[in-house]
Coordinates of C-alpha atoms in Angstrom, one line a residue:
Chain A
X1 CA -1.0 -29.7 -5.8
X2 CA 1.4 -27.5 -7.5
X3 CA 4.0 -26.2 -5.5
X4 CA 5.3 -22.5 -6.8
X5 CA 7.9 -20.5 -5.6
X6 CA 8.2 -17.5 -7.7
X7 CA 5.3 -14.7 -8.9
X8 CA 6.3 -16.0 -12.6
X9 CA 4.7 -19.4 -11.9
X10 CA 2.5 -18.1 -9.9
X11 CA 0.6 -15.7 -12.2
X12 CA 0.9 -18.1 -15.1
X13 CA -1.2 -20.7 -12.8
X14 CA -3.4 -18.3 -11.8
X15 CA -3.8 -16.3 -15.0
X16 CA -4.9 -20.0 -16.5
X17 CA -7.5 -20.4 -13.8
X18 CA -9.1 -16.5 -14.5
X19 CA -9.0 -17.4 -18.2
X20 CA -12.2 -19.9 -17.2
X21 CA -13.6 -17.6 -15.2
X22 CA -12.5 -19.6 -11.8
X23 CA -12.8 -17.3 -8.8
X24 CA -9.4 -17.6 -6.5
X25 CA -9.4 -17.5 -2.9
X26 CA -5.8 -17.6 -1.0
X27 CA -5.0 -18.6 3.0
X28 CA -2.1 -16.6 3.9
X29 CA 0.5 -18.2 6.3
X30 CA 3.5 -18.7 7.8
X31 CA 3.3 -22.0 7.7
X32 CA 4.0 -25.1 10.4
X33 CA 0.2 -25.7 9.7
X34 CA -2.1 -26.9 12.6
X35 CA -6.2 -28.1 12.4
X36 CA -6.8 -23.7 12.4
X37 CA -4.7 -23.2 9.0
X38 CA -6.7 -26.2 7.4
X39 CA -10.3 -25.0 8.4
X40 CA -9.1 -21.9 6.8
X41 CA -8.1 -24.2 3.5
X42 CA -11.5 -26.0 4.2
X43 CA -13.4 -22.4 4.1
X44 CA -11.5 -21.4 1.2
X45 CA -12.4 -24.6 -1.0
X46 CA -16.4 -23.3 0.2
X47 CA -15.9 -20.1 -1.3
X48 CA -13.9 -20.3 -4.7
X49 CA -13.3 -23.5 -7.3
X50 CA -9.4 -22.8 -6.7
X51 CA -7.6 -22.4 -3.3
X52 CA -4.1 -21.0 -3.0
X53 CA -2.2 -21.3 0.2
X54 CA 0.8 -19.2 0.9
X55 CA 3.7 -20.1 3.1
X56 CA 6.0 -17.1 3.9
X57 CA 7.9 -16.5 7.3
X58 CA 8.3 -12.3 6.9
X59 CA 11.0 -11.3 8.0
X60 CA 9.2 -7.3 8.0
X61 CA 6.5 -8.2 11.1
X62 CA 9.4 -9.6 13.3
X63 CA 11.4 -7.1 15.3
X64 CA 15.1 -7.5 15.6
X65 CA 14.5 -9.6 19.1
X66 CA 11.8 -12.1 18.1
X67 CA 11.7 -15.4 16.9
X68 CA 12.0 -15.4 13.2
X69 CA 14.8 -17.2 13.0
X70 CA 13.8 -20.3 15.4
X71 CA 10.0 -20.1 14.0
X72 CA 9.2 -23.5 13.1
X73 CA 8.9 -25.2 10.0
X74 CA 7.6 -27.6 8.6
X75 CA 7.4 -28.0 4.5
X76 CA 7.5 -31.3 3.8
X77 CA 4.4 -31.6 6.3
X78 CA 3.0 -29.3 5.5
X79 CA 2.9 -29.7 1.9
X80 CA 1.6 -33.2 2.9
X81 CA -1.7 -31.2 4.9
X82 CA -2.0 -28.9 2.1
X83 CA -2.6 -31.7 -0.6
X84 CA -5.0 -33.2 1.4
X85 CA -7.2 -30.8 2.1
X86 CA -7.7 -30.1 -1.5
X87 CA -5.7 -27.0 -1.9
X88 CA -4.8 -26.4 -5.3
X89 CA -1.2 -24.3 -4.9
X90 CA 1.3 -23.8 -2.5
X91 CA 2.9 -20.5 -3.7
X92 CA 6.2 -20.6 -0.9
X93 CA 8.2 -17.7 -1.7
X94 CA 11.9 -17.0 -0.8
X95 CA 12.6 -13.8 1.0
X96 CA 14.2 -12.5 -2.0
X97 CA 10.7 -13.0 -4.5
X98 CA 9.1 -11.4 -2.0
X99 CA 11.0 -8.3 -1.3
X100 CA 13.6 -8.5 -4.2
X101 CA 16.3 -6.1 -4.5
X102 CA 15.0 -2.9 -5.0
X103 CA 12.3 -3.4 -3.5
X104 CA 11.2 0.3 -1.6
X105 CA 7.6 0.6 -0.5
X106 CA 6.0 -0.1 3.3
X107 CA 3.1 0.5 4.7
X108 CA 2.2 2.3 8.0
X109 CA -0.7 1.5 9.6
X110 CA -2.8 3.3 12.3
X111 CA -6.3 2.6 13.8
X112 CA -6.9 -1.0 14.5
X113 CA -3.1 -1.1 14.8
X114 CA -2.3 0.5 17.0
X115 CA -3.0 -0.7 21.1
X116 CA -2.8 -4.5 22.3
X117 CA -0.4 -6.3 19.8
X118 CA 0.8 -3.1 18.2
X119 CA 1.9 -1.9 21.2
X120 CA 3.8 -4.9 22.5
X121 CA 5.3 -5.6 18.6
X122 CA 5.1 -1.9 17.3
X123 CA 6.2 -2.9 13.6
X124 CA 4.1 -6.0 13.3
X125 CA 1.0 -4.6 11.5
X126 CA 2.8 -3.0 9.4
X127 CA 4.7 -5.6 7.9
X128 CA 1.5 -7.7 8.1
X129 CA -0.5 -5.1 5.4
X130 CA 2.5 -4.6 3.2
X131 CA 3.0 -8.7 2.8
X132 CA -0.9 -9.6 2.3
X133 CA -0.9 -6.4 -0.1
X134 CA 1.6 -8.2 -2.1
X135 CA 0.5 -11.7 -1.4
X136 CA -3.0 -10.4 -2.6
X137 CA -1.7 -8.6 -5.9
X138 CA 0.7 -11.3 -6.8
X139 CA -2.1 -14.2 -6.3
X140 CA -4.8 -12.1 -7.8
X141 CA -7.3 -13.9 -5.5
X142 CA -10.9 -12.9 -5.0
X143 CA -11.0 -13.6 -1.5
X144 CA -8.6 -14.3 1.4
X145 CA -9.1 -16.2 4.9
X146 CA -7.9 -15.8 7.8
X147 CA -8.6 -17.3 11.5
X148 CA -9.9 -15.1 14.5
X149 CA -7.3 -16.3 16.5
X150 CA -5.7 -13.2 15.3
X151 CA -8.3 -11.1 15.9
X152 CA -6.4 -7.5 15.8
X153 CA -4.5 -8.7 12.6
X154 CA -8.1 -9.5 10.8
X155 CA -8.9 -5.8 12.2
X156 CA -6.1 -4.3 10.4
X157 CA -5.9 -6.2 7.6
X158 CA -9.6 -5.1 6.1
X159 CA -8.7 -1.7 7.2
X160 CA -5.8 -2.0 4.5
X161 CA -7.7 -3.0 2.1
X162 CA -10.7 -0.4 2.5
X163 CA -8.1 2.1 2.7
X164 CA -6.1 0.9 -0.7
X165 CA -9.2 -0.2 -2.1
X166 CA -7.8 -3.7 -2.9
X167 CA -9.9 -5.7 -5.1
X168 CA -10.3 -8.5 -2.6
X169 CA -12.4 -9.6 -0.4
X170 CA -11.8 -10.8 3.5
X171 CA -13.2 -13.7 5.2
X172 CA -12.4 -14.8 8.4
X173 CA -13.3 -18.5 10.5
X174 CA -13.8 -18.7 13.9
X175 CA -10.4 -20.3 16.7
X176 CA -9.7 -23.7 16.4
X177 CA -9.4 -25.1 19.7
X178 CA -7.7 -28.0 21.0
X179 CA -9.9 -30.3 23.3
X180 CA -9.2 -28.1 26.6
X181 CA -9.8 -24.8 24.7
X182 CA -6.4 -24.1 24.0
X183 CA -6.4 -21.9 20.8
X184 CA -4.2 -23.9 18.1
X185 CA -0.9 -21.9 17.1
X186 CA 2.2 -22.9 15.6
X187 CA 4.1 -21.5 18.4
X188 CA 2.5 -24.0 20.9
X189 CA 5.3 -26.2 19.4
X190 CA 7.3 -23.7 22.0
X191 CA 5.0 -25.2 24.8
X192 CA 6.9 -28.1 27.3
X193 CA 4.7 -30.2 28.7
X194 CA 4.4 -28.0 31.6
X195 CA 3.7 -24.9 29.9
X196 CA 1.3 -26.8 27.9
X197 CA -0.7 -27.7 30.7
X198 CA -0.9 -24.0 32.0
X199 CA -2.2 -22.4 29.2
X200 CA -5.6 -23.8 29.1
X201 CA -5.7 -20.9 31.7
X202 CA -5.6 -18.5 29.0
X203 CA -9.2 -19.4 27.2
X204 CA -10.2 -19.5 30.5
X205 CA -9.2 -16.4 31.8
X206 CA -11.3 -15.0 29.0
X207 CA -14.3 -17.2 28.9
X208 CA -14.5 -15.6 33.2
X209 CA -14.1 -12.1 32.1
X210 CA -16.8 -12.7 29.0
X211 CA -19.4 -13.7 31.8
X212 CA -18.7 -11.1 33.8
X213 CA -18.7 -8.6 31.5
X214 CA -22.2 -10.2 30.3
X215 CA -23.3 -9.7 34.3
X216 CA -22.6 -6.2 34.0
X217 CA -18.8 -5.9 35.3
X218 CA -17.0 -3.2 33.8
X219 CA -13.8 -3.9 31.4
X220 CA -11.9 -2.7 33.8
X221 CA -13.2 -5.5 36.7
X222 CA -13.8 -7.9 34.5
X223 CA -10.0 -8.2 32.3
X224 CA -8.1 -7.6 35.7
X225 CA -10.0 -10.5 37.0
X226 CA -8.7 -12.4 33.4
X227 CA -5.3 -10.8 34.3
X228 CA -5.1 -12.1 37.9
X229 CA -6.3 -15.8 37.0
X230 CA -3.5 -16.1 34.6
X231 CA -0.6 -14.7 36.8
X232 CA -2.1 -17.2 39.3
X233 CA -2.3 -20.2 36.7
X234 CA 1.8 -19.4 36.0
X235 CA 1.9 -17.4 33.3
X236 CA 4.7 -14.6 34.1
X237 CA 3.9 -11.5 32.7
X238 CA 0.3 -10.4 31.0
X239 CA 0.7 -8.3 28.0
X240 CA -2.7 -7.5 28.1
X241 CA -6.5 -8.7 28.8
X242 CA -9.2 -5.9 27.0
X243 CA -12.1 -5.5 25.9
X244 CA -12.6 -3.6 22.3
X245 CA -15.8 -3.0 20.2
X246 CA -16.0 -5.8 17.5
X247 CA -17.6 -3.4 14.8
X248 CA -14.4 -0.5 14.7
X249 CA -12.0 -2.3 17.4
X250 CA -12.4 0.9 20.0
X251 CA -11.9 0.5 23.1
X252 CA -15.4 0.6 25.7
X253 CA -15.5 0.3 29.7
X254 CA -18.2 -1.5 29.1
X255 CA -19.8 -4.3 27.1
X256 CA -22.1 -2.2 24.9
X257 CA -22.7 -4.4 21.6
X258 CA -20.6 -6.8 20.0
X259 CA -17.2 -6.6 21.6
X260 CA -14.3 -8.8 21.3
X261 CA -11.8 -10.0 24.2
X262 CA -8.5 -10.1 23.7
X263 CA -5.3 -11.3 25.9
X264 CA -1.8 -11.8 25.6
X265 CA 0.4 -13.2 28.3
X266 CA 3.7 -14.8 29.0
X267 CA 4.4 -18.5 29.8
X268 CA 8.3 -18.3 30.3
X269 CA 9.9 -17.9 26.8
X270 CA 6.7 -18.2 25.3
X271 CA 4.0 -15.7 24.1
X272 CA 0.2 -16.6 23.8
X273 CA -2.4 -14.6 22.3
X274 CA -6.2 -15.0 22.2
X275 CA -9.5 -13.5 22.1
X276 CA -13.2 -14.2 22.1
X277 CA -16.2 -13.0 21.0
X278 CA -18.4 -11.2 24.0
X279 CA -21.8 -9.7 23.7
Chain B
X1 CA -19.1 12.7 -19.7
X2 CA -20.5 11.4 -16.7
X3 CA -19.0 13.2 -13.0
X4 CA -18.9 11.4 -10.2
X5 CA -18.1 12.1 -6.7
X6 CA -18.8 9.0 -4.8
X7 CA -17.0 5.5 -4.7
X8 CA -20.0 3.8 -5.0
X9 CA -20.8 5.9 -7.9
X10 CA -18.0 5.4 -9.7
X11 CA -17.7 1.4 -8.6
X12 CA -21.3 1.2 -10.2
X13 CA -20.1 2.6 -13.7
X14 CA -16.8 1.0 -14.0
X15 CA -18.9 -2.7 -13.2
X16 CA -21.3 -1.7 -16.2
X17 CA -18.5 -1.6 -17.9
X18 CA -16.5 -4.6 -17.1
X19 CA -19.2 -6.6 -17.4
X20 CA -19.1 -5.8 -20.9
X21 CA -15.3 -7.0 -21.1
X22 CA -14.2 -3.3 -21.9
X23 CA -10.7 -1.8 -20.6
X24 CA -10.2 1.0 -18.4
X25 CA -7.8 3.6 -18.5
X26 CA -7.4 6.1 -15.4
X27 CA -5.7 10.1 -16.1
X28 CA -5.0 10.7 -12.1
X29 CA -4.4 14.4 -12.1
X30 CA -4.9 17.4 -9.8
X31 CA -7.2 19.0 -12.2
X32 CA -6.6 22.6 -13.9
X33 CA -5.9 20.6 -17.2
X34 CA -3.6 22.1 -19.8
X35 CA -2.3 20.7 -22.8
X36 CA -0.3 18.1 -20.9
X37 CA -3.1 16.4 -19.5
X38 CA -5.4 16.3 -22.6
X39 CA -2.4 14.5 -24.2
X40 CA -2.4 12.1 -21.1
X41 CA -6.1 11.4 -21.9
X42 CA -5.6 11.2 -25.6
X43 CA -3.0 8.2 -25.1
X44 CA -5.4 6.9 -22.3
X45 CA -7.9 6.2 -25.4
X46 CA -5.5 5.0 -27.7
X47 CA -5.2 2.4 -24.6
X48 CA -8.5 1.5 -23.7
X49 CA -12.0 1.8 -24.9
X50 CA -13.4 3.3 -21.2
X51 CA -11.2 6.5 -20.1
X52 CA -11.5 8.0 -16.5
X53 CA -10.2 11.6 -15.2
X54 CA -9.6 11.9 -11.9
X55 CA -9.2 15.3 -10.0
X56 CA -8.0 15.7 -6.5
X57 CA -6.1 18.0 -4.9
X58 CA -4.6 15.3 -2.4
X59 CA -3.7 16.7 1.0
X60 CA -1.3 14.1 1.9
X61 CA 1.2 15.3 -0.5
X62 CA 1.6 18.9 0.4
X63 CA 4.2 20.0 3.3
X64 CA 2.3 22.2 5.5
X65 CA 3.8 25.5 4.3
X66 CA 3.0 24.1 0.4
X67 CA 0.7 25.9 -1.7
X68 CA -2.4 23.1 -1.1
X69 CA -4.6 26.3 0.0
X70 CA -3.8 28.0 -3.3
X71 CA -3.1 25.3 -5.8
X72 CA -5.3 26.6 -8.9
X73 CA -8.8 25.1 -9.5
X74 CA -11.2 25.1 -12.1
X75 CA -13.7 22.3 -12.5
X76 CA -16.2 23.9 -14.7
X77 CA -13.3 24.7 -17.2
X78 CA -11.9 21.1 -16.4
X79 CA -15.1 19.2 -17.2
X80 CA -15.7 21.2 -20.8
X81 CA -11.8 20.3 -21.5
X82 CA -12.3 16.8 -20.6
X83 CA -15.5 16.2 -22.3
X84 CA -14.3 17.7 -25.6
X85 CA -11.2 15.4 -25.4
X86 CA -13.6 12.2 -25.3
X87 CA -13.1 11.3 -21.9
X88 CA -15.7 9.0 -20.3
X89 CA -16.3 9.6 -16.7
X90 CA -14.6 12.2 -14.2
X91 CA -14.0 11.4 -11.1
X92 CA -13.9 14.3 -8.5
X93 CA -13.8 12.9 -5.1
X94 CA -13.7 15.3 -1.9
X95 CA -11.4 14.5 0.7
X96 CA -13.8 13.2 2.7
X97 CA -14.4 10.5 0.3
X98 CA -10.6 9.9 -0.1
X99 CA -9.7 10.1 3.4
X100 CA -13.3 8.9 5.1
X101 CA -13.2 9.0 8.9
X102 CA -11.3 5.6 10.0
X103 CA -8.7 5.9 7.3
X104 CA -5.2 4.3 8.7
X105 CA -3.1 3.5 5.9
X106 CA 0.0 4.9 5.2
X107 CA 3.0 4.5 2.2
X108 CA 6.4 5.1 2.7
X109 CA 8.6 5.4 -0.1
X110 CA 12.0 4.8 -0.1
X111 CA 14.1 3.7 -3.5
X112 CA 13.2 6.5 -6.3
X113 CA 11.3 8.7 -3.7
X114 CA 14.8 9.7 -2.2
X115 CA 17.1 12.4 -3.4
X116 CA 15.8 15.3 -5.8
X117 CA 12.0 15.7 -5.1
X118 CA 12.0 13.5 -2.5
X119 CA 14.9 15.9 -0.2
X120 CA 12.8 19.3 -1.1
X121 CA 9.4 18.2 -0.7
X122 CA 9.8 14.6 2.1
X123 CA 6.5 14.2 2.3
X124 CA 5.3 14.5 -1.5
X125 CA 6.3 11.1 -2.9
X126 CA 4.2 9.1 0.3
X127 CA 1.3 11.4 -0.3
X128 CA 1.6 10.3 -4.5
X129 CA 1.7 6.7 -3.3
X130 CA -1.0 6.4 -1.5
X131 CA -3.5 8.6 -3.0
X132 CA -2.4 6.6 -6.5
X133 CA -2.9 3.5 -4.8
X134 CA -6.3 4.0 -4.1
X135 CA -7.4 5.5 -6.9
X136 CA -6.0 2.8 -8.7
X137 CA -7.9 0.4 -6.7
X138 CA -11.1 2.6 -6.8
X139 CA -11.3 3.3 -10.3
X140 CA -10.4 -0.5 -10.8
X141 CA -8.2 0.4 -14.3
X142 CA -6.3 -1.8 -16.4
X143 CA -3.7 1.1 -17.0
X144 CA -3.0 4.6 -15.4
X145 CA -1.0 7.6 -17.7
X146 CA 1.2 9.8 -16.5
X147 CA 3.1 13.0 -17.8
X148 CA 6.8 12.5 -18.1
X149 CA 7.1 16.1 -16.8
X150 CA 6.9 14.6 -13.0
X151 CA 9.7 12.0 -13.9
X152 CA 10.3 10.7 -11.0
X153 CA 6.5 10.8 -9.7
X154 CA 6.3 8.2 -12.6
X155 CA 9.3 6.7 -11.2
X156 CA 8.3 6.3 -7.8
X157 CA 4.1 5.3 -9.0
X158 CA 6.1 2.2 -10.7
X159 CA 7.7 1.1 -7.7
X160 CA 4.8 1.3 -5.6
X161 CA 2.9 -0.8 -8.2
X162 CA 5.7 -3.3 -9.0
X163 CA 6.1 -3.9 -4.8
X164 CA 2.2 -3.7 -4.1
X165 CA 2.0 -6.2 -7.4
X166 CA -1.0 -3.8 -8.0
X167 CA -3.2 -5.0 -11.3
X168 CA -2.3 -1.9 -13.4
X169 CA 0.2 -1.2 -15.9
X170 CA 1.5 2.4 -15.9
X171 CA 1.7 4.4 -19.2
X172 CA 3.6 8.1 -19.7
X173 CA 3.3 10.8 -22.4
X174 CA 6.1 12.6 -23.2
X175 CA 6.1 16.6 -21.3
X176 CA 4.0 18.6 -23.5
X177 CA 6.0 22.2 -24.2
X178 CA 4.7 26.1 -24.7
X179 CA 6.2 26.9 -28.1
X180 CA 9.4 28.6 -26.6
X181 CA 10.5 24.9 -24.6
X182 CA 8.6 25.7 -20.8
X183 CA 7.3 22.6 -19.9
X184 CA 3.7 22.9 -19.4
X185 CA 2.4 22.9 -15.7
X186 CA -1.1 23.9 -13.5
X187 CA 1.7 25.8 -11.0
X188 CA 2.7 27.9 -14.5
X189 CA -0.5 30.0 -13.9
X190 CA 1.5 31.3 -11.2
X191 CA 4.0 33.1 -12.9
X192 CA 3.8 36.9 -13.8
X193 CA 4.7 38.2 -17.7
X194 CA 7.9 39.0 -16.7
X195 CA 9.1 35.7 -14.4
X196 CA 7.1 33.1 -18.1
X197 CA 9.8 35.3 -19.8
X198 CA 12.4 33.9 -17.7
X199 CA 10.8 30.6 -16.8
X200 CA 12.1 29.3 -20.5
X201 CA 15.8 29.0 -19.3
X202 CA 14.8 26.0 -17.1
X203 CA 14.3 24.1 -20.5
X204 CA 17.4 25.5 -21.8
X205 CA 19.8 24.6 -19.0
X206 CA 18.7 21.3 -19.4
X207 CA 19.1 20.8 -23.3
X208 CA 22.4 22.8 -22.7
X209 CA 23.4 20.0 -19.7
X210 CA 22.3 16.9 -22.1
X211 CA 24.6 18.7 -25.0
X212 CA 27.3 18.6 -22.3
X213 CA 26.8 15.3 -21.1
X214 CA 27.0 14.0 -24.6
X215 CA 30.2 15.4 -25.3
X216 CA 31.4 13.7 -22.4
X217 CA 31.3 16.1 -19.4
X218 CA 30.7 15.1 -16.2
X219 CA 27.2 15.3 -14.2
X220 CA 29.2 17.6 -12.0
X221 CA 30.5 19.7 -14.7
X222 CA 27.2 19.4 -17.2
X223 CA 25.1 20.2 -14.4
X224 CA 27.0 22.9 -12.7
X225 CA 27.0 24.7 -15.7
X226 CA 23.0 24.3 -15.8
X227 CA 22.6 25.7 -12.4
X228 CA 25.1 28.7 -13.1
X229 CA 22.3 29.5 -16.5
X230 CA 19.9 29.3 -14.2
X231 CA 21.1 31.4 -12.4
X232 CA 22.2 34.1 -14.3
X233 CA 18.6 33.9 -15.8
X234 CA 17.1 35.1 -13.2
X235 CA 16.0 32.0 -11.1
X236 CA 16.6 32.7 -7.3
X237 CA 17.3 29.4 -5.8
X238 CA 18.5 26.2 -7.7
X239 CA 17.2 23.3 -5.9
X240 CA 19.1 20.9 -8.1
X241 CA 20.1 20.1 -11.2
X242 CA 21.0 16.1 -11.9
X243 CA 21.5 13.4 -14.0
X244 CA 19.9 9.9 -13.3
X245 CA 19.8 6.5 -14.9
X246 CA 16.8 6.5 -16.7
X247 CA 16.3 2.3 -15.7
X248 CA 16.3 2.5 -12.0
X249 CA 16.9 6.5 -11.4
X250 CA 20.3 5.7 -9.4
X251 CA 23.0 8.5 -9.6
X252 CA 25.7 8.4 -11.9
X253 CA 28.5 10.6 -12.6
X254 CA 28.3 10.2 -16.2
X255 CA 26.4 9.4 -19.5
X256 CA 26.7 5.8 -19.0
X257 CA 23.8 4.9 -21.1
X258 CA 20.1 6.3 -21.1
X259 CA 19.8 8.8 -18.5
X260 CA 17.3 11.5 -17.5
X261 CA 18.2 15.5 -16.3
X262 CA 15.9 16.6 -13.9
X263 CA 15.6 19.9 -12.2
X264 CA 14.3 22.5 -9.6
X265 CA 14.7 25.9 -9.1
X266 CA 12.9 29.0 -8.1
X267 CA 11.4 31.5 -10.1
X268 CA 10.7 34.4 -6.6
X269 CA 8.0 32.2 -5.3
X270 CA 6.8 30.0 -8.1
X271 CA 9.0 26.6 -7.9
X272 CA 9.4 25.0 -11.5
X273 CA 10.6 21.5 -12.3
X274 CA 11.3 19.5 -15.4
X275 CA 13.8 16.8 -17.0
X276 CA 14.9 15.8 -20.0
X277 CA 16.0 11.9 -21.4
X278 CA 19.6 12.1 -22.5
X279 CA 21.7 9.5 -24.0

């Protein structure tokens, strides 16, 4: 696996793939890689001969008081994962190839945005489209992956490239889950054992509002029921448990087609997100 | 000369010809073609065997009190121009298909879009962005031409591709000129006998500020000067008059190399713009 750390290499690596014809597809991530980011690698190597993986910490979805600095990482191990599952480049960028001096364009997004995560970490979205923009022109790929765990960020992402017409297409794989349903997330290196053991409660917070919801509850009954379970199970403060329409991510009172759960809450220092499909 | 009106449309066409391996070259422009443009779209053919028009009046980049409700349109004349100059397909999208229902993304420009253009008209240089950006990604070109006359338009459009790492290289064409120096410009149909008489010192000032600069004024000095001949011309506001580098469009305070004189000014309620390499 070739390991490439500015656009240079990159686009001569790619530029000899595309001169064969060989379709690209790229897994966008920040890295500390888990079983989630590799079943994304794993989908990749399904849907195009050569598989890109990008490692980038960005600095421009983290606001001033979150935890860019102590996010973990990993290289060396992840490098390791990487080669193994058959990806073909690691393109790990500095922040300075990324955003290099001079650098004066960002992107605002609204719609799937805004709400849920965009309220809780307002500048988020908009530092996720304007780094996949550039990880998608810079790679050139024909396809990118990403995992449902972040549901809302899938949302937003295709709306960015519908709206800027990016020649790319997006493919997304279903949670990976650890063996009590915890969704897998590099911040569950954050977990102690204690916290570990509590936040089961989130899957299963939302696996009881998805049934009642599917029993006819409205949104409303059913995510304060989700809420209330995971205050009870320890978690500290719930960002959110809703219920939005899986097709344009708007919000319903009840389950009226596809529709996607989502919840963020608390455990101490630690913020966990997750979502299911309902309906 | 096919017209087309519809993404899907115009996705269909520019396939047929990709599939045959041939380039495309994209003339963005806001239609009511003059000289200027058919220049733009006979340096788009030197560039490319496939050459695209576009025409839209975008919405995005006109202030509220702008003259979007009266900006000067004529398709029929348009298509006859743009057929006779060999151009391949015109796209004419409505804002409906530019901006359909669910659209979210914006661009903010910072870097060239500040200062100049960017301080009279904030909004402008976002609007350009973004409405490039798509059109870029919806006409799928290999290169996009541009008219120096909106220097730093062209300034800002290569920032916004560089940062996106859009697939398209961006061309200019030197400003096309009536016979007595007035830059040619859709917004010149505006003007009354009497203010197009006048409307020639714009061009003036600026060859009299480059003569200046050359002989080793100032900016302050070269450019003062400028705005006092516009003045005394006639012109009832001076928005600016200012020299830039011509690599990165920072200020300077003299010649220090290649440089570009823009300027703004008011002609009673017609505003004209134009520049000027110097150095």
């Amino acid at each position: 696996m070739q390991v490439v750390r500015d656009a240079a290499a990159l686009a001569a690596a790619v530029s000899s793939w595309r001169a064969t014809g060989e379709r690209v597809a790229v897994v966008p991530t920040m890295g500390y890689l888990h079983e989630g980011h590799l079943a994304l690698v794993a989908r990749a190597r399904e849907l195009a001969p050569r598989v890109i993986a990008t490692i980038f910490v960005n600095p421009t979805q983290f606001a001033p008081h979150e935890d860019l600095g102590r996010y973990p990482r990993d290289e060396a191990g992840d490098i390791a994962k990487l080669e193994a599952a058959g990806c073909d480049l690691l393109f790990a960028p500095s922040v300075e190839v990324m955003y290099p001096p001079g650098f004066a364009t960002r992107i605002a997004m609204g719609g799937p945005a805004e709400g849920l995560e965009g309220t809780h970490r307002p500048q988020m979205f908009s530092g996720v489209a304007l780094v996949c923009s550039r990880l998608f022109g810079l790679t050139r790929a024909d396809v990118a992956v990403f995992g449902e765990k972040d549901w809302q960020q899938v949302m937003v992402v295709r709306r960015a490239v519908e709206d800027l017409a990016l020649p790319i297409a997006i493919e997304t794989v279903p949670t990976v889950r650890a063996a009590d349903g915890l969704a897998l997330s590099s911040r569950n290196a954050y977990l102690d054992p204690e916290a570990r053991a509590k936040a089961v409660a989130m899957h299963a917070a939302l696996l009881h509002a998805a049934e009642r919801l599917k029993a006819g509850a409205t949104a409303a009954e059913a995510c304060g029921e989700a809420e209330a379970q995971l205050r009870a199970a320890g978690f500290r403060q719930v960002d959110y448990v809703a219920l939005r329409r899986a097709a344009d991510f708007a919000e319903t009172e009840r389950l009226d087609g596809p529709g996607r759960l989502l919840g963020a809450a608390w455990l101490g220092q630690v913020r966990l997100i997750d979502n299911l499909p309902v309906g």
